[in-house]
């Protein structure tokens, strides 16, 4: 069976890996002209995530080789004085890796056809398959189409309607970019909070570079997602007056090789599937960057979706509802935790900011820190994974055409 996946980040290549293992024939279309490098750090935590990674040939050792090995993150005041230490497992889980490095490892393992620099423009379904049109590639037929194309999913928009119906804005914006590790941090993070704003600096790729990350509270902003200069201007305005390293970091932004800016939002869709089309990863259930389990959810969803398709011998009418039944409570729990964190992340006003600093100071002496880490682990482990024997699905057709 020929299966088209839109999106080559985490969910897409992980799904392609499992589909190949079960004997399906996946193709991935990715809008970016090449694999998107760098980005932010993502992590896996708990037995559920690790048990899937262990089943994937060579993937866990490759992740271990590329892991960030991050240590603690310190909160600092405007003068850079360290206030409170937050241990690595609060953010880094059991194993942490740059999202770009993870994508590369999954793509290498997936043994799949990739079409870069293209996007689906239309899908017409009939009894036997889906005719898909693209911006560049000539139309092609597939048996199934999977939208693993993130928060701003095209497959979701074409199938279920505009993003505004499904996106829930959590009141914050996030920006992240790569810069020189000019503070010379050694596997260390620093973060500084001002009313309504947070700036963080952490070393990356064995201290050879660093990431600047910013969160700020705002009413919804209107901007073009392709207009990076406008996004940088919005960030500069939002962070103006914040001390510490922020002015220098914003100067570094001007020569940053990559820049990410987006709202902190969730995706809530009543049903993930329609006919031969279904959604996976952030496209289906984005829990927001604050949940800390987005990449783990994408990995688990890919494993379950491919496994259910194999168990149903490719019958999407059986597999898609079963996949949704297994994944929905798990995703909903992660969404709830993401939402809770958004409210606490960047307190408004001087008093609340002061309160947060005091509680961070006290945290190492209270159960708070370990409770937060335990709760993230519980969220990551809140699913019982079925076993899906590999090799139970129909073998790929040599013709490459749906029939
Ligand atoms: C700042 C930040 C910090 C985060 N921190 C963590 C963390 O600590 N731990 C964690 O587990 N998760 C974290 N996450 C979340 C994690 O990155 C996502 O949940 C995860 O990447 C979801 O993977 P995905 O493949 O579903 O979607 P995405 O990673 O969003 O990938 C979607 C892919 O689809 C492509 N695409 C988009 N539109 C089209 C189109 N029309 N056609 C073809 N391709 C298209 C995109 O280019 C992209 O490659 C963080 C996210 C952000 C933004």
Coordinates of C-alpha atoms and ligand atoms in Angstrom, one line a residue:
X1 CA 0.0 0.0 0.0
X2 CA 1.3 3.5 -0.9
X3 CA 1.0 5.9 1.9
X4 CA 1.8 9.6 1.6
X5 CA 3.0 11.5 4.7
X6 CA 3.1 15.2 4.8
X7 CA 5.9 16.5 7.1
X8 CA 9.5 15.3 7.8
X9 CA 10.2 16.4 11.3
X10 CA 9.6 13.8 14.1
X11 CA 6.1 12.2 13.5
X12 CA 6.6 11.8 9.8
X13 CA 9.9 10.0 9.6
X14 CA 9.0 7.9 12.7
X15 CA 5.8 6.8 11.0
X16 CA 7.6 6.0 7.8
X17 CA 10.1 3.9 9.8
X18 CA 7.3 1.8 11.3
X19 CA 5.3 1.6 8.1
X20 CA 8.3 0.2 6.3
X21 CA 8.9 -2.3 9.1
X22 CA 5.3 -3.5 8.6
X23 CA 5.7 -3.8 4.8
X24 CA 3.9 -0.6 3.6
X25 CA 5.3 1.8 1.1
X26 CA 5.5 5.3 2.5
X27 CA 6.5 8.5 0.7
X28 CA 7.2 11.8 2.6
X29 CA 6.6 15.3 1.2
X30 CA 8.3 18.1 3.2
X31 CA 7.8 21.8 2.5
X32 CA 11.3 22.8 3.5
X33 CA 13.8 22.6 0.7
X34 CA 16.0 20.3 2.8
X35 CA 15.8 18.7 6.3
X36 CA 15.4 21.5 8.8
X37 CA 18.5 21.6 11.0
X38 CA 19.1 22.9 14.5
X39 CA 16.0 24.2 16.3
X40 CA 15.3 23.6 19.9
X41 CA 16.0 20.6 22.2
X42 CA 13.4 17.9 22.6
X43 CA 13.4 15.0 24.9
X44 CA 12.1 11.5 25.7
X45 CA 11.3 10.4 29.2
X46 CA 10.0 7.3 30.8
X47 CA 9.7 3.6 29.8
X48 CA 7.1 4.2 27.1
X49 CA 9.3 6.5 25.0
X50 CA 12.4 4.5 25.6
X51 CA 10.8 1.1 24.9
X52 CA 9.8 2.3 21.4
X53 CA 13.2 3.8 20.7
X54 CA 14.8 0.5 21.8
X55 CA 12.7 -1.4 19.2
X56 CA 13.9 0.9 16.4
X57 CA 17.1 -0.5 14.7
X58 CA 20.1 1.6 15.6
X59 CA 18.0 4.7 16.6
X60 CA 18.6 4.8 20.3
X61 CA 22.4 4.4 20.0
X62 CA 22.4 7.2 17.4
X63 CA 20.3 9.5 19.7
X64 CA 22.7 8.7 22.6
X65 CA 25.6 9.7 20.5
X66 CA 24.0 13.0 19.5
X67 CA 22.3 13.8 22.9
X68 CA 22.8 17.3 24.3
X69 CA 24.1 16.0 27.7
X70 CA 22.7 19.2 29.2
X71 CA 23.3 19.9 32.9
X72 CA 21.3 22.2 35.1
X73 CA 19.5 25.5 34.2
X74 CA 20.1 28.4 36.6
X75 CA 17.6 31.3 36.9
X76 CA 19.5 34.6 37.1
X77 CA 18.6 38.1 38.1
X78 CA 19.1 41.2 35.8
X79 CA 22.7 41.4 37.0
X80 CA 23.3 37.8 36.0
X81 CA 23.6 36.6 39.6
X82 CA 22.5 33.0 40.0
X83 CA 19.3 32.6 42.0
X84 CA 18.1 29.1 41.8
X85 CA 19.2 25.9 40.2
X86 CA 16.8 23.6 38.2
X87 CA 18.1 20.1 37.7
X88 CA 18.6 18.7 34.2
X89 CA 15.8 16.2 34.3
X90 CA 13.2 18.9 34.8
X91 CA 13.7 19.9 31.1
X92 CA 15.9 17.3 29.6
X93 CA 14.0 14.1 30.5
X94 CA 16.0 10.8 30.2
X95 CA 17.5 11.8 26.9
X96 CA 17.6 15.1 25.2
X97 CA 18.5 15.9 21.6
X98 CA 18.3 18.9 19.2
X99 CA 15.1 18.4 17.1
X100 CA 17.1 18.7 13.8
X101 CA 19.5 15.9 14.9
X102 CA 16.6 13.7 15.8
X103 CA 14.9 14.3 12.4
X104 CA 18.2 13.4 10.7
X105 CA 18.5 10.1 12.6
X106 CA 14.8 9.2 12.0
X107 CA 15.1 10.1 8.3
X108 CA 18.3 7.9 7.9
X109 CA 16.5 5.0 9.6
X110 CA 13.3 5.3 7.7
X111 CA 14.5 4.0 4.2
X112 CA 11.8 6.0 2.5
X113 CA 11.2 8.2 -0.6
X114 CA 11.4 11.9 0.3
X115 CA 10.2 14.8 -1.7
X116 CA 11.6 18.1 -0.4
X117 CA 10.5 21.6 -1.2
X118 CA 6.9 20.7 -2.0
X119 CA 3.5 20.7 -0.4
X120 CA 0.1 19.1 -1.0
X121 CA -2.4 21.4 -2.6
X122 CA -5.4 19.2 -3.0
X123 CA -6.7 15.7 -2.2
X124 CA -9.6 13.9 -3.9
X125 CA -10.7 10.7 -2.4
X126 CA -12.6 7.9 -4.1
X127 CA -13.4 4.3 -3.3
X128 CA -9.9 3.0 -3.9
X129 CA -7.5 5.8 -2.9
X130 CA -6.7 9.5 -2.9
X131 CA -5.5 11.6 -5.9
X132 CA -3.0 14.1 -4.5
X133 CA -1.9 17.3 -6.2
X134 CA 1.2 19.2 -5.2
X135 CA 2.8 22.6 -5.8
X136 CA 5.5 21.1 -7.9
X137 CA 5.3 17.3 -8.2
X138 CA 2.8 16.0 -10.8
X139 CA -0.4 14.5 -9.3
X140 CA 0.0 11.0 -7.7
X141 CA -2.3 8.3 -6.3
X142 CA -2.0 7.0 -2.8
X143 CA -4.1 4.6 -0.7
X144 CA -3.8 6.7 2.4
X145 CA -2.6 10.2 3.4
X146 CA -1.2 11.2 6.8
X147 CA -0.8 14.8 7.9
X148 CA 2.3 15.0 10.1
X149 CA 2.8 18.6 9.2
X150 CA 2.7 20.3 12.6
X151 CA 0.7 23.0 14.2
X152 CA 0.0 24.8 10.9
X153 CA -0.9 21.6 9.1
X154 CA -2.0 21.8 5.4
X155 CA -3.5 18.4 5.5
X156 CA -5.7 19.4 8.4
X157 CA -6.7 22.6 6.7
X158 CA -7.6 20.8 3.4
X159 CA -9.5 18.1 5.2
X160 CA -11.2 19.7 8.2
X161 CA -11.1 23.5 7.6
X162 CA -9.1 26.6 8.7
X163 CA -6.7 26.5 11.6
X164 CA -8.6 29.1 13.5
X165 CA -11.2 26.4 14.3
X166 CA -8.8 24.1 16.0
X167 CA -5.9 26.2 17.4
X168 CA -6.2 27.3 21.0
X169 CA -3.8 30.2 21.7
X170 CA -2.3 30.0 25.2
X171 CA -1.4 33.7 25.5
X172 CA 2.3 33.4 24.8
X173 CA 4.8 33.7 21.9
X174 CA 8.0 31.8 21.6
X175 CA 11.2 32.7 19.6
X176 CA 14.3 30.7 19.3
X177 CA 17.5 31.0 17.3
X178 CA 21.0 29.7 17.1
X179 CA 23.9 31.9 18.2
X180 CA 27.6 31.8 19.1
X181 CA 28.1 30.4 22.7
X182 CA 29.7 33.8 23.6
X183 CA 29.3 33.2 27.4
X184 CA 31.3 30.0 27.0
X185 CA 28.6 28.0 28.9
X186 CA 29.5 24.3 29.5
X187 CA 26.3 22.2 29.1
X188 CA 24.5 24.8 31.1
X189 CA 21.3 26.9 30.7
X190 CA 20.5 30.3 32.2
X191 CA 17.1 31.9 32.3
X192 CA 15.9 35.4 33.4
X193 CA 12.3 36.4 34.0
X194 CA 10.9 39.9 33.8
X195 CA 7.2 40.8 34.1
X196 CA 5.4 39.0 31.2
X197 CA 8.7 37.9 29.6
X198 CA 11.3 35.2 29.8
X199 CA 14.7 35.0 28.2
X200 CA 16.9 31.8 28.2
X201 CA 20.4 31.1 26.9
X202 CA 21.7 27.5 26.8
X203 CA 24.8 25.9 25.3
X204 CA 24.2 23.4 22.5
X205 CA 26.1 20.8 20.4
X206 CA 28.8 20.2 22.9
X207 CA 29.1 23.9 23.7
X208 CA 30.2 24.7 20.1
X209 CA 27.0 26.9 19.8
X210 CA 24.2 28.2 21.9
X211 CA 20.4 28.8 21.6
X212 CA 18.6 31.9 22.6
X213 CA 15.0 31.3 23.6
X214 CA 12.3 33.9 24.5
X215 CA 8.7 33.7 25.7
X216 CA 6.4 36.7 26.1
X217 CA 2.8 37.2 26.9
X218 CA 0.7 39.1 24.4
X219 CA -2.7 39.5 22.8
X220 CA -2.8 37.5 19.5
X221 CA -0.5 39.2 17.0
X222 CA -1.1 39.6 13.3
X223 CA 2.0 38.8 11.1
X224 CA 3.0 36.9 8.0
X225 CA 4.6 33.6 9.0
X226 CA 7.1 34.0 6.2
X227 CA 8.1 37.6 7.2
X228 CA 11.0 36.9 9.5
X229 CA 12.1 40.6 9.7
X230 CA 8.6 41.5 11.0
X231 CA 8.8 38.7 13.5
X232 CA 12.2 39.9 14.7
X233 CA 10.8 43.3 15.1
X234 CA 7.9 42.0 17.2
X235 CA 10.4 40.1 19.4
X236 CA 12.6 43.2 19.8
X237 CA 9.6 45.3 20.9
X238 CA 8.3 42.7 23.3
X239 CA 11.7 42.3 25.0
X240 CA 12.6 46.0 25.1
X241 CA 13.7 47.1 28.6
X242 CA 14.6 43.6 29.8
X243 CA 18.1 43.6 31.2
X244 CA 20.6 40.8 31.7
X245 CA 22.1 39.4 28.4
X246 CA 18.9 40.3 26.4
X247 CA 20.3 43.3 24.5
X248 CA 23.3 41.3 23.4
X249 CA 21.2 38.3 22.5
X250 CA 19.0 40.5 20.3
X251 CA 22.0 41.8 18.5
X252 CA 23.2 38.2 17.9
X253 CA 19.7 37.6 16.4
X254 CA 20.6 39.8 13.4
X255 CA 23.1 37.3 12.2
X256 CA 21.4 34.1 13.4
X257 CA 21.4 31.4 10.7
X258 CA 17.9 30.3 11.6
X259 CA 15.0 31.9 13.4
X260 CA 11.9 30.3 14.8
X261 CA 8.9 32.4 15.9
X262 CA 5.4 31.2 16.7
X263 CA 2.5 31.4 19.1
X264 CA 2.3 28.9 21.9
X265 CA -0.8 27.1 20.9
X266 CA -2.6 23.8 21.1
X267 CA -4.6 21.9 18.5
X268 CA -8.0 20.4 19.4
X269 CA -9.7 18.5 16.6
X270 CA -12.8 16.5 17.4
X271 CA -11.9 13.6 15.0
X272 CA -8.5 13.1 13.5
X273 CA -9.6 11.0 10.5
X274 CA -11.8 11.6 7.5
X275 CA -12.0 8.7 5.1
X276 CA -8.5 7.7 4.0
X277 CA -6.9 10.8 5.6
X278 CA -5.7 11.0 9.2
X279 CA -3.6 13.4 11.3
X280 CA -0.5 12.6 13.5
X281 CA 1.7 14.5 15.9
X282 CA 1.3 18.3 16.4
X283 CA -1.1 18.4 13.4
X284 CA -3.6 16.3 15.4
X285 CA -3.0 17.2 19.1
X286 CA -0.3 19.8 19.5
X287 CA 0.0 20.1 23.3
X288 CA 2.3 23.2 23.0
X289 CA 6.1 23.4 23.5
X290 CA 5.4 23.8 27.2
X291 CA 4.1 20.2 27.7
X292 CA 7.6 19.0 27.3
X293 CA 6.4 15.7 25.7
X294 CA 5.5 16.7 22.1
X295 CA 8.3 14.7 20.5
X296 CA 7.5 11.6 22.7
X297 CA 3.8 11.9 21.7
X298 CA 4.7 12.1 18.0
X299 CA 6.9 8.9 18.5
X300 CA 4.2 7.0 20.3
X301 CA 1.5 8.1 17.8
X302 CA 3.7 6.9 14.9
X303 CA 4.2 3.5 16.5
X304 CA 0.5 3.0 17.3
X305 CA -0.8 4.3 13.9
X306 CA 1.6 2.0 11.9
X307 CA 0.9 -0.9 14.2
X308 CA -2.9 -0.5 14.0
X309 CA -2.7 -0.3 10.2
X310 CA -0.6 -3.5 10.1
X311 CA -3.0 -5.3 12.6
X312 CA -6.0 -4.3 10.4
X313 CA -4.1 -5.4 7.3
X314 CA -4.2 -1.9 5.9
X315 CA -8.0 -1.4 6.4
X316 CA -8.1 2.3 7.5
X317 CA -11.8 1.9 8.5
X318 CA -10.6 -0.3 11.4
X319 CA -7.2 1.1 12.0
X320 CA -7.9 4.9 12.2
X321 CA -10.6 4.7 14.9
X322 CA -8.5 2.2 16.9
X323 CA -5.5 4.5 16.7
X324 CA -7.5 7.5 17.8
X325 CA -9.1 5.5 20.7
X326 CA -5.6 4.6 22.0
X327 CA -4.0 7.9 21.5
X328 CA -6.7 10.5 22.4
X329 CA -6.6 10.1 26.2
X330 CA -2.8 10.1 26.2
X331 CA -2.7 13.3 24.0
X332 CA -5.4 15.0 26.1
X333 CA -3.4 14.5 29.3
X334 CA -0.4 16.1 27.7
X335 CA -2.5 19.0 26.5
X336 CA -3.8 19.5 30.1
X337 CA -0.3 19.7 31.5
X338 CA 0.8 22.1 28.7
X339 CA -2.0 24.4 29.5
X340 CA -1.3 24.4 33.2
X341 CA 2.4 25.4 32.6
X342 CA 1.4 28.3 30.2
X343 CA -0.4 30.0 33.1
X344 CA 2.7 29.9 35.4
X345 CA 5.5 30.3 32.8
X346 CA 5.7 34.1 32.5
X347 CA 3.9 35.8 35.4
X348 CA 2.4 39.3 34.7
X349 CA 3.5 42.2 37.0
X350 CA 6.4 42.9 39.3
X351 CA 4.8 41.3 42.3
X352 CA 4.1 37.9 40.7
X353 CA 7.5 37.9 39.1
X354 CA 9.1 38.5 42.5
X355 CA 6.9 35.7 43.9
X356 CA 8.1 33.3 41.2
X357 CA 11.7 34.1 42.0
X358 CA 11.2 33.5 45.7
X359 CA 9.5 30.1 45.0
X360 CA 12.3 29.2 42.6
X361 CA 14.8 30.0 45.3
X362 CA 13.0 27.8 47.8
X363 CA 12.3 25.0 45.3
X364 CA 15.4 22.9 46.0
X365 CA 14.3 22.7 49.6
X366 CA 10.7 21.7 48.9
X367 CA 9.2 18.7 47.1
X368 CA 8.0 21.1 44.3
X369 CA 10.9 20.3 41.9
X370 CA 10.7 16.6 42.1
X371 CA 6.9 16.8 41.9
X372 CA 7.1 18.7 38.6
X373 CA 9.6 16.1 37.2
X374 CA 7.4 13.2 38.4
X375 CA 4.3 14.7 36.9
X376 CA 6.0 15.1 33.4
X377 CA 7.2 11.4 33.7
X378 CA 3.7 10.2 34.6
X379 CA 2.2 12.1 31.6
X380 CA 4.8 10.5 29.3
X381 CA 4.0 7.0 30.7
X382 CA 0.2 7.3 30.7
X383 CA -0.4 4.7 27.9
X384 CA -0.2 1.0 27.7
X385 CA 1.5 0.1 24.4
X386 CA 0.2 -2.8 22.4
X387 CA 2.8 -5.1 20.8
X388 CA 2.6 -5.1 17.0
X389 CA 4.5 -8.0 15.4
X390 CA 6.4 -6.7 12.4
X391 CA 5.8 -8.1 9.0
X392 CA 2.0 -8.7 9.2
X393 CA 0.9 -6.2 6.6
X394 CA 0.6 -6.6 2.8
X395 CA 3.9 -6.3 0.9
X396 CA 4.5 -3.0 -1.1
X397 CA 3.2 -3.0 -4.7
X398 CA 6.0 -2.6 -7.3
X399 CA 3.7 -0.4 -9.5
X400 CA 3.7 2.5 -6.9
X401 CA 0.1 3.2 -7.9
X402 CA -3.1 2.9 -5.8
X403 CA -5.7 0.6 -7.3
Ligands
LIG1 C1 10.4 26.1 21.2 C2 9.9 24.6 21.3 C3 10.4 23.9 22.3 C4 10.0 22.5 22.4 N1 10.5 21.8 23.4 C5 10.2 20.4 23.5 C6 10.7 19.6 24.5 O1 11.5 20.0 25.4 N2 10.3 18.3 24.5 C7 9.5 17.8 23.6 O2 9.2 16.6 23.7 N3 8.9 18.5 22.7 C8 9.2 19.9 22.6 N4 8.7 20.6 21.6 C9 7.6 20.1 20.8 C10 8.1 19.3 19.7 O3 9.1 20.0 18.9 C11 7.0 18.9 18.8 O4 5.9 18.4 19.6 C12 7.4 17.8 17.8 O5 8.4 18.3 17.0 C13 6.2 17.4 17.0 O6 6.6 16.8 15.8 P1 5.7 16.8 14.5 O7 6.6 16.0 13.5 O8 4.3 16.4 14.8 O9 5.6 18.3 14.0 P2 6.7 19.4 13.7 O10 7.9 19.2 14.4 O11 6.0 20.7 13.8 O12 7.0 19.2 12.1 C14 6.1 19.4 11.1 C15 6.9 19.3 9.8 O13 6.0 19.5 8.7 C16 6.5 20.3 7.8 N5 5.5 21.0 7.1 C17 4.7 22.0 7.5 N6 3.8 22.3 6.5 C18 4.0 21.5 5.5 C19 3.4 21.3 4.2 N7 2.4 22.0 3.8 N8 3.8 20.3 3.4 C20 4.9 19.5 3.8 N9 5.5 19.7 5.0 C21 5.1 20.6 5.8 C22 7.4 21.3 8.6 O14 8.4 21.9 7.8 C23 8.0 20.3 9.6 O15 9.1 19.7 9.1 C24 9.1 22.0 21.5 C25 8.6 22.8 20.5 C26 9.0 24.1 20.3 C27 8.5 24.9 19.2

